[in-house]
Every structure is written in structure tokens, then in C-alpha cells.
CSV table of C-alpha atoms and ligand atoms in Angstrom, one decimal:
chain,number,residue,atom,x,y,z
A,1,MET,CA,78.8,232.8,-136.6
A,2,GLY,CA,75.4,231.1,-136.5
A,3,LYS,CA,74.1,227.3,-137.7
A,4,ASN,CA,71.9,228.8,-140.3
A,5,ALA,CA,75.2,231.2,-141.4
A,6,LEU,CA,77.4,228.1,-141.3
A,7,ARG,CA,74.1,226.1,-143.7
A,8,GLU,CA,74.6,229.2,-146.4
A,9,SER,CA,77.6,228.8,-146.7
A,10,PHE,CA,77.5,225.1,-146.4
A,11,ILE,CA,75.0,223.5,-146.8
A,12,TYR,CA,75.1,221.9,-143.4
A,13,PRO,CA,77.5,222.6,-140.8
A,14,PRO,CA,80.9,221.2,-140.8
A,15,PHE,CA,80.8,219.7,-138.2
A,16,SER,CA,82.1,216.1,-137.1
A,17,VAL,CA,78.9,214.8,-136.3
A,18,LEU,CA,76.0,214.9,-138.7
A,19,ASP,CA,72.4,214.1,-137.8
A,20,ALA,CA,70.1,212.5,-140.3
A,21,ARG,CA,67.1,213.0,-137.7
A,22,SER,CA,66.9,216.8,-137.6
A,23,ARG,CA,64.3,218.1,-138.6
A,24,TRP,CA,66.3,220.0,-141.5
A,25,TRP,CA,68.2,217.1,-143.1
A,26,GLN,CA,64.5,214.5,-143.4
A,27,ASP,CA,62.8,217.5,-144.8
A,28,ARG,CA,66.2,217.9,-147.7
A,29,LYS,CA,66.2,214.1,-147.6
A,30,ARG,CA,62.7,213.7,-149.0
A,31,GLN,CA,63.7,216.4,-151.9
A,32,TRP,CA,66.0,214.4,-153.3
A,33,LEU,CA,63.5,211.5,-153.4
A,34,ASP,CA,61.3,213.0,-155.0
A,35,LEU,CA,63.1,213.6,-157.6
A,36,GLY,CA,63.0,209.9,-158.4
A,37,ILE,CA,65.8,208.3,-156.5
A,38,GLU,CA,64.9,205.0,-155.4
A,39,SER,CA,68.2,203.2,-154.3
A,40,GLY,CA,66.9,200.3,-152.8
A,41,LYS,CA,65.5,198.7,-155.6
A,42,GLY,CA,68.0,196.1,-157.5
A,43,ARG,CA,68.9,194.8,-154.5
A,44,LYS,CA,67.9,191.1,-153.1
A,45,GLU,CA,64.3,190.3,-152.2
A,46,ASP,CA,65.9,188.8,-149.4
A,47,LEU,CA,68.2,191.3,-148.6
A,48,LEU,CA,64.9,193.5,-147.8
A,49,LYS,CA,62.8,191.2,-146.5
A,50,GLY,CA,64.4,190.5,-142.6
A,51,TYR,CA,64.1,194.8,-142.3
A,52,ALA,CA,60.8,195.3,-143.6
A,53,VAL,CA,59.3,192.8,-141.6
A,54,SER,CA,60.4,193.9,-138.3
A,55,MET,CA,59.6,197.8,-139.4
A,56,ALA,CA,56.0,195.9,-140.1
A,57,ARG,CA,55.7,194.5,-136.8
A,58,TRP,CA,57.2,198.2,-135.3
A,59,HIS,CA,54.6,199.6,-136.8
A,60,GLN,CA,52.2,197.3,-135.6
A,61,ILE,CA,52.7,197.7,-132.0
A,62,GLN,CA,52.3,201.2,-132.5
A,63,GLY,CA,49.2,200.7,-133.9
A,64,GLN,CA,50.4,202.9,-137.0
A,65,ASP,CA,49.6,201.5,-140.6
A,66,HIS,CA,52.5,200.4,-142.3
A,67,LYS,CA,53.7,201.3,-145.8
A,68,PRO,CA,56.3,199.8,-147.6
A,69,ALA,CA,57.7,202.5,-148.8
A,70,ASP,CA,59.1,203.4,-145.4
A,71,TRP,CA,61.4,200.9,-145.5
A,72,MET,CA,63.0,200.7,-149.0
A,73,GLU,CA,63.4,204.5,-147.8
A,74,LYS,CA,65.2,203.0,-145.2
A,75,SER,CA,67.6,200.6,-147.0
A,76,VAL,CA,68.9,204.2,-150.0
A,77,PHE,CA,71.9,205.2,-149.1
A,78,ASP,CA,71.2,208.8,-147.6
A,79,PRO,CA,70.9,211.4,-150.3
A,80,VAL,CA,71.3,214.0,-148.5
A,81,LEU,CA,75.1,212.6,-147.1
A,82,THR,CA,75.4,212.2,-150.3
A,83,GLU,CA,75.6,215.8,-151.0
A,84,LEU,CA,77.3,216.8,-148.5
A,85,LEU,CA,80.2,214.1,-149.3
A,86,VAL,CA,80.5,215.3,-153.0
A,87,ALA,CA,79.9,219.1,-153.0
A,88,TRP,CA,82.5,219.6,-149.3
A,89,PHE,CA,85.5,216.8,-150.5
A,90,SER,CA,85.1,217.0,-154.6
A,91,PRO,CA,85.1,219.4,-157.3
A,92,LYS,CA,83.0,220.8,-159.6
A,93,GLY,CA,82.9,219.2,-162.9
A,94,GLY,CA,85.5,216.3,-160.9
A,95,ARG,CA,85.2,212.6,-161.2
A,96,VAL,CA,84.1,210.6,-158.3
A,97,LEU,CA,85.0,207.1,-158.6
A,98,ASP,CA,83.2,204.8,-156.5
A,99,PRO,CA,84.2,201.0,-155.9
A,100,PHE,CA,81.4,199.3,-154.2
A,101,ALA,CA,78.7,201.6,-156.0
A,102,GLY,CA,75.6,199.5,-154.5
A,103,GLY,CA,72.3,201.7,-155.9
A,104,SER,CA,71.9,204.6,-157.5
A,105,VAL,CA,71.8,207.2,-155.3
A,106,ARG,CA,75.7,208.4,-155.4
A,107,GLY,CA,76.0,208.2,-158.5
A,108,ILE,CA,72.5,210.1,-159.3
A,109,VAL,CA,73.3,212.7,-156.5
A,110,SER,CA,77.0,213.6,-157.5
A,111,ALA,CA,75.6,214.5,-161.8
A,112,LEU,CA,73.3,216.9,-160.2
A,113,LEU,CA,76.0,218.3,-158.6
A,114,GLY,CA,78.0,218.9,-161.8
A,115,ARG,CA,80.5,216.2,-161.3
A,116,THR,CA,81.1,213.0,-163.3
A,117,TYR,CA,81.0,209.9,-161.3
A,118,LEU,CA,81.9,205.8,-162.2
A,119,GLY,CA,80.3,203.0,-160.0
A,120,VAL,CA,81.5,199.6,-159.9
A,121,ASP,CA,79.4,196.5,-159.0
A,122,ILE,CA,80.0,193.0,-159.3
A,123,SER,CA,75.4,192.7,-159.1
A,124,GLU,CA,75.1,193.2,-163.2
A,125,GLU,CA,71.3,193.7,-161.6
A,126,GLN,CA,71.9,196.6,-159.4
A,127,ILE,CA,73.7,198.3,-162.4
A,128,ILE,CA,71.0,197.7,-165.5
A,129,GLU,CA,68.7,199.1,-162.1
A,130,ASN,CA,70.8,201.6,-161.7
A,131,ARG,CA,71.6,202.9,-165.1
A,132,ARG,CA,66.8,203.3,-165.7
A,133,GLN,CA,67.2,205.5,-162.8
A,134,ALA,CA,70.4,207.5,-163.9
A,135,GLU,CA,68.5,207.8,-167.9
A,136,ALA,CA,65.1,208.0,-166.2
A,137,LEU,CA,66.8,211.4,-164.3
A,138,SER,CA,68.4,212.9,-168.0
A,139,VAL,CA,72.1,211.7,-166.2
A,140,GLN,CA,73.2,208.7,-168.2
A,141,LYS,CA,76.4,210.5,-169.6
A,142,GLU,CA,77.6,211.8,-166.0
A,143,ALA,CA,75.9,208.7,-163.7
A,144,ARG,CA,78.1,205.5,-165.1
A,145,TRP,CA,78.2,202.3,-163.6
A,146,LYS,CA,80.2,199.4,-165.0
A,147,GLN,CA,79.5,195.7,-163.9
A,148,GLY,CA,83.0,194.5,-161.8
A,149,ASP,CA,85.4,193.9,-159.5
A,150,ALA,CA,86.3,196.0,-157.5
A,151,VAL,CA,89.5,193.9,-156.3
A,152,ARG,CA,91.0,193.9,-159.9
A,153,LEU,CA,89.9,197.3,-160.9
A,154,TYR,CA,92.4,197.8,-163.8
A,155,LYS,CA,90.5,194.8,-165.2
A,156,SER,CA,87.3,195.2,-164.8
A,157,GLY,CA,88.3,198.5,-167.1
A,158,VAL,CA,88.9,201.7,-164.2
A,159,ARG,CA,91.1,204.3,-166.4
A,160,GLY,CA,92.4,207.3,-165.9
A,161,TRP,CA,92.2,209.7,-162.9
A,162,PHE,CA,90.0,210.9,-160.1
A,163,ASP,CA,88.9,213.3,-158.5
A,164,MET,CA,87.2,212.4,-155.2
A,165,ILE,CA,86.8,208.3,-154.4
A,166,LEU,CA,83.1,208.2,-152.4
A,167,THR,CA,82.3,204.4,-150.9
A,168,CYS,CA,80.1,202.0,-149.1
A,169,PRO,CA,81.8,198.6,-149.1
A,170,PRO,CA,80.2,195.7,-147.8
A,171,TYR,CA,80.7,195.3,-144.1
A,172,GLY,CA,82.1,192.0,-143.6
A,173,ASP,CA,79.4,189.4,-144.4
A,174,LEU,CA,76.8,191.6,-142.2
A,175,GLU,CA,74.5,191.3,-145.4
A,176,LYS,CA,75.3,188.9,-148.2
A,177,TYR,CA,74.4,190.7,-151.8
A,178,SER,CA,74.4,187.9,-154.2
A,179,ASP,CA,75.9,184.3,-154.9
A,180,ASP,CA,79.0,185.6,-156.9
A,181,PRO,CA,82.0,184.0,-155.7
A,182,ALA,CA,84.1,186.8,-155.8
A,183,ASP,CA,81.5,189.1,-154.3
A,184,ILE,CA,83.1,189.9,-151.2
A,185,SER,CA,80.5,190.2,-148.1
A,186,ASN,CA,79.9,186.0,-149.4
A,187,MET,CA,83.3,185.4,-147.8
A,188,PRO,CA,85.0,185.1,-144.2
A,189,TYR,CA,85.7,187.8,-142.6
A,190,GLU,CA,89.7,187.2,-142.8
A,191,LEU,CA,88.9,186.4,-147.2
A,192,PHE,CA,87.0,189.2,-147.2
A,193,LEU,CA,89.3,191.8,-145.5
A,194,GLY,CA,92.3,190.5,-148.2
A,195,GLY,CA,89.6,191.5,-151.2
A,196,PHE,CA,88.9,194.8,-148.9
A,197,ARG,CA,92.9,195.9,-148.7
A,198,GLN,CA,93.2,194.9,-151.9
A,199,ALA,CA,90.4,197.6,-153.6
A,200,VAL,CA,90.7,200.6,-151.3
A,201,LYS,CA,94.3,200.4,-153.1
A,202,ASP,CA,94.1,200.2,-156.5
A,203,ALA,CA,90.9,202.8,-155.8
A,204,ALA,CA,93.6,204.5,-154.2
A,205,ALA,CA,95.8,204.4,-157.2
A,206,ARG,CA,94.0,205.6,-159.6
A,207,LEU,CA,93.3,209.2,-157.0
A,208,SER,CA,94.7,212.3,-159.0
A,209,PRO,CA,97.3,213.7,-155.8
A,210,ASP,CA,96.0,216.0,-153.3
A,211,ARG,CA,92.1,214.3,-153.5
A,212,PHE,CA,90.2,213.6,-150.5
A,213,ALA,CA,88.7,209.9,-150.6
A,214,VAL,CA,85.5,208.9,-148.3
A,215,PHE,CA,85.1,206.0,-147.0
A,216,VAL,CA,81.2,206.0,-145.2
A,217,VAL,CA,81.8,202.1,-143.1
A,218,GLY,CA,79.7,200.7,-140.1
A,219,ASP,CA,81.1,198.3,-137.2
A,220,PHE,CA,79.8,195.1,-137.0
A,221,ARG,CA,80.0,192.4,-134.9
A,222,ASP,CA,80.9,188.5,-135.7
A,223,LYS,CA,78.8,185.5,-134.6
A,224,GLN,CA,80.0,185.7,-130.9
A,225,GLY,CA,78.2,188.6,-131.0
A,226,ILE,CA,82.2,190.9,-130.4
A,227,ASN,CA,82.7,193.4,-132.4
A,228,ARG,CA,85.0,193.1,-136.0
A,229,GLY,CA,86.1,196.5,-136.1
A,230,PHE,CA,85.8,197.0,-139.1
A,231,VAL,CA,86.3,200.7,-138.7
A,232,ALA,CA,89.8,200.6,-137.3
A,233,ASP,CA,90.7,198.1,-140.4
A,234,THR,CA,89.1,200.5,-143.0
A,235,ILE,CA,91.7,203.1,-141.1
A,236,GLN,CA,94.6,200.7,-141.9
A,237,ALA,CA,93.6,199.7,-145.3
A,238,CYS,CA,93.9,203.4,-146.3
A,239,LYS,CA,97.0,203.8,-144.4
A,240,ASN,CA,98.2,200.9,-146.0
A,241,ALA,CA,97.0,202.8,-149.7
A,242,GLU,CA,99.2,206.0,-148.9
A,243,LEU,CA,95.3,207.8,-148.0
A,244,GLN,CA,95.8,209.5,-144.8
A,245,PHE,CA,93.3,209.8,-141.9
A,246,TYR,CA,92.1,212.9,-141.8
A,247,ASN,CA,88.3,213.6,-140.2
A,248,ASP,CA,86.6,211.5,-138.8
A,249,GLY,CA,82.8,211.8,-138.9
A,250,VAL,CA,79.6,210.7,-137.3
A,251,LEU,CA,76.8,210.2,-139.1
A,252,VAL,CA,73.5,209.9,-136.6
A,253,THR,CA,71.0,208.0,-138.0
A,254,GLN,CA,67.0,207.5,-137.0
A,255,ALA,CA,66.1,204.8,-134.6
A,256,GLY,CA,63.8,203.0,-137.1
A,257,SER,CA,62.7,199.8,-134.9
A,258,LEU,CA,65.6,199.4,-132.3
A,259,PRO,CA,63.3,201.0,-129.8
A,260,MET,CA,61.6,197.1,-130.4
A,261,ARG,CA,64.4,195.4,-130.5
A,262,VAL,CA,67.1,197.0,-128.1
A,263,ARG,CA,65.7,196.6,-124.5
A,264,GLY,CA,66.3,192.4,-125.1
A,265,MET,CA,70.0,192.9,-126.8
A,266,PHE,CA,70.5,195.3,-123.8
A,267,GLU,CA,69.5,193.0,-121.1
A,268,ALA,CA,70.6,190.1,-121.9
A,269,SER,CA,74.8,191.5,-123.5
A,270,ARG,CA,74.7,194.9,-123.0
A,271,LYS,CA,74.9,195.6,-126.8
A,272,LEU,CA,74.0,198.9,-127.2
A,273,GLY,CA,71.4,199.6,-130.1
A,274,LYS,CA,73.4,201.2,-133.1
A,275,THR,CA,72.3,204.4,-134.6
A,276,HIS,CA,75.4,205.6,-135.7
A,277,GLN,CA,77.0,204.9,-139.4
A,278,ASN,CA,81.1,206.1,-139.7
A,279,VAL,CA,81.6,209.2,-141.9
A,280,LEU,CA,86.0,208.6,-143.2
A,281,VAL,CA,87.2,210.9,-144.7
A,282,PHE,CA,91.3,210.0,-145.9
A,283,VAL,CA,93.5,213.0,-148.1
A,284,LYS,CA,96.1,211.6,-150.5
A,285,GLY,CA,99.1,214.3,-150.5
A,286,ASP,CA,98.1,217.9,-149.2
A,287,PRO,CA,95.1,219.0,-147.4
A,288,LYS,CA,95.6,222.9,-148.3
A,289,ARG,CA,95.8,221.6,-151.7
A,290,ALA,CA,93.5,219.3,-151.3
A,291,THR,CA,91.1,222.0,-150.2
A,292,GLU,CA,92.4,224.5,-153.0
A,293,HIS,CA,91.0,222.3,-156.2
A,294,VAL,CA,87.5,221.5,-153.9
A,295,GLY,CA,86.9,225.3,-154.0
A,296,HIS,CA,84.2,226.5,-153.1
A,297,VAL,CA,80.4,224.5,-151.6
A,298,THR,CA,77.9,224.7,-153.7
A,299,PRO,CA,74.4,222.9,-153.7
A,300,PHE,CA,72.1,221.6,-155.2
A,301,THR,CA,69.0,223.6,-156.3
A,302,PHE,CA,65.5,221.9,-157.0
A,303,PRO,CA,63.8,223.0,-159.6
A,304,ASP,CA,61.1,223.7,-157.9
A,305,SER,CA,63.0,225.9,-154.7
B,401,SAM,C1,77.0,198.8,-148.7
B,401,SAM,S1,77.0,197.9,-150.2
B,401,SAM,C2,75.9,199.1,-151.0
B,401,SAM,C3,74.8,199.6,-150.1
B,401,SAM,C4,74.9,200.6,-150.4
B,401,SAM,N1,74.6,201.3,-148.8
B,401,SAM,C5,74.2,201.5,-151.1
B,401,SAM,O1,74.5,202.9,-151.5
B,401,SAM,O2,73.1,200.7,-151.5
B,401,SAM,C6,77.7,197.5,-151.0
B,401,SAM,C7,78.0,196.9,-152.9
B,401,SAM,O3,78.9,196.5,-152.8
B,401,SAM,C8,78.9,195.5,-154.2
B,401,SAM,N2,79.9,194.1,-153.9
B,401,SAM,C9,80.7,193.1,-153.3
B,401,SAM,N3,81.8,192.3,-153.8
B,401,SAM,C10,82.7,193.4,-154.7
B,401,SAM,C11,83.4,193.5,-155.8
B,401,SAM,N4,84.5,192.1,-155.1
B,401,SAM,N5,83.4,194.1,-156.1
B,401,SAM,C12,82.3,195.4,-156.3
B,401,SAM,N6,81.5,195.3,-156.1
B,401,SAM,C13,81.3,194.9,-154.5
B,401,SAM,C14,77.7,194.4,-153.9
B,401,SAM,O4,77.1,194.2,-154.9
B,401,SAM,C15,76.7,195.7,-153.4
B,401,SAM,O5,75.9,197.0,-154.0
């Protein structure tokens, strides 16, 4: 079976390496973003500033014009990845729970794929922006957000059962999202991990039996440059919450400004330039029953296609 046939059946070949650098992926991402998703909005300006500065310098070095829209886009959770994960691991009409919602993209894409989505985020500002975008796309009933603490999900008003968990938590303190003391990105790693484990447990308790949970995470380093092992810690947190480790995927991302930075990093300390994220898929209960529950994979049809 060729890749095109696999694409027809499953949107994208269901291999463990997902290549976000490919032409197909970039074209599809553009189609999603053209619908009006602005997932970088609602986050603190200075979070994005560091990235913006390095992109501006990179474009300058390359002799290219720097368009701010380019770097805003980079901080957006990938809509194509969202489409694949939602279509592969949740049933049409199912409920998706996202305890660390961040921007609007997972909510909007889930809603457009016929699921109902509930995102929880500690940041009021982020929630307001996400709701604005969902309203603009008329999916405000299907994509909803609650301001609340994922570490106390029940107290945050999350009720009922869900058919999928899809989330991208903070990677420790790699990016600090707010000064809110409940924001786990503000905490030293051990405290962060304690909160994260509790949030995973709370979310897993709301997942119906025989369902999938997907965590998109990445490894990061401590102040001494030593890898924290966050991917391994996520797997352990999920296992402790009775989510069985099922698929180990890798999202290969565009290099962005890395070619500019990697020489110094590698020469000084043999650090590899990181161009991937980990896509960890877990199952609660029986994987075959979970698959039956999901049913056929249906792609999103864009209005003008
Ligand atoms: C990795 S970020 C999301 C960025 C992501 N790539 C996106 O889709 O935009 C994780 C989110 O977790 C939120 N967060 C941090 N601590 C939280 C907590 N205790 N409860 C709920 N959300 C929290 C932050 O506000 C941030 O928006």
C-alpha cells in the first residue's frame, strides 16, 4: 500500500514519525490557519519576544524580510497534529478533555471535526481570547474553556466522562506562562512534577474506560544543561494514573532559527539541536475496544476544497 492510499484512509500515514516539515503538512497547516486560528494570542508578550528576536536576526542574516506573522505562527500548537490525533484517537461526537489548554487550536480543530472539547487553563486572559476565536468561527458551543486549576480538576468544575484526553502541558519552567502561584510553570521541578502528576490523575479519572489519552511533550534541560527526563516522567505519571503506555510517536518540527544557534551549542557543550516533540499515546482499558469505539478516521473537509 502506497503512502497516498494510506493518506486516503487515515489522512496521513500512521507511522510513529510525523513529519511537520513536509510540503503536505505545511500546506495543510496553512489551510487550518487560514480559517482564522490565532493560537499564539492570549499569551504573555515576553514569552514570545525571545523567539521573535531570534527569528528577526535569522531573517536578517539570510537577507530576508522579517514578517512578524511568521514567528507568531511558530508558537501555535500544530493544527495538523491536532487533526490527526483527534481523528485517530477519538470518536465522532465524543468529548475531548484538555487540562492544560493553552491557545485555541486544539479546541477549534476538535470542534470542527465534530467533537465537543473542554479546555481548562489557569490563565483567564487565554480563556477570553480562545472564546473570542471560537465565537468568530461559530463553534463556541462545541469548543468551551474553563478558567481553573488542572491540579484540582473537580474544584475547577469539570464534570462527566470524556472520550479522549488531549493535552500539551507546560514543560516545567521552560516557559513561564503567568505569575499565578497555581501556574505549575512557575514551580521548581519537583513541585511542578507533583502538580502535574495530580493533574494527570484527575484527568485520567474523568476518562471513560477503553479510551485513549494523548500527551504532547518535550524534554528540556535544567540550569546546568542536564536533561530533566520530562518525557520519562510523563510516562510514569500516566502509568501511575492507570493509563497504559501504547504508542510512542515523534513529531519532527521545522528547524526555525536553530541553524543559527546550533553551532555554538554543539561546539561548547555537544548539545544536539532539538527538532522534535514527543507524542505519547496511552490507553485506559482495552486498546481493541478503544479502537472500536473510535471507529473510522474521517478528515476535515475545508470549505473551498
Ligand atoms: C504548554 S502551555 C500551552 C502551550 C501550547 N503549546 C498551546 O497549545 O498553546 C500549557 C498551558 O498550561 C497552563 N497552566 C499552567 N499551570 C496550570 C494549571 N495549574 N492548571 C491549568 N492550566 C495551567 C498555562 O497557562 C499554559 O497556557
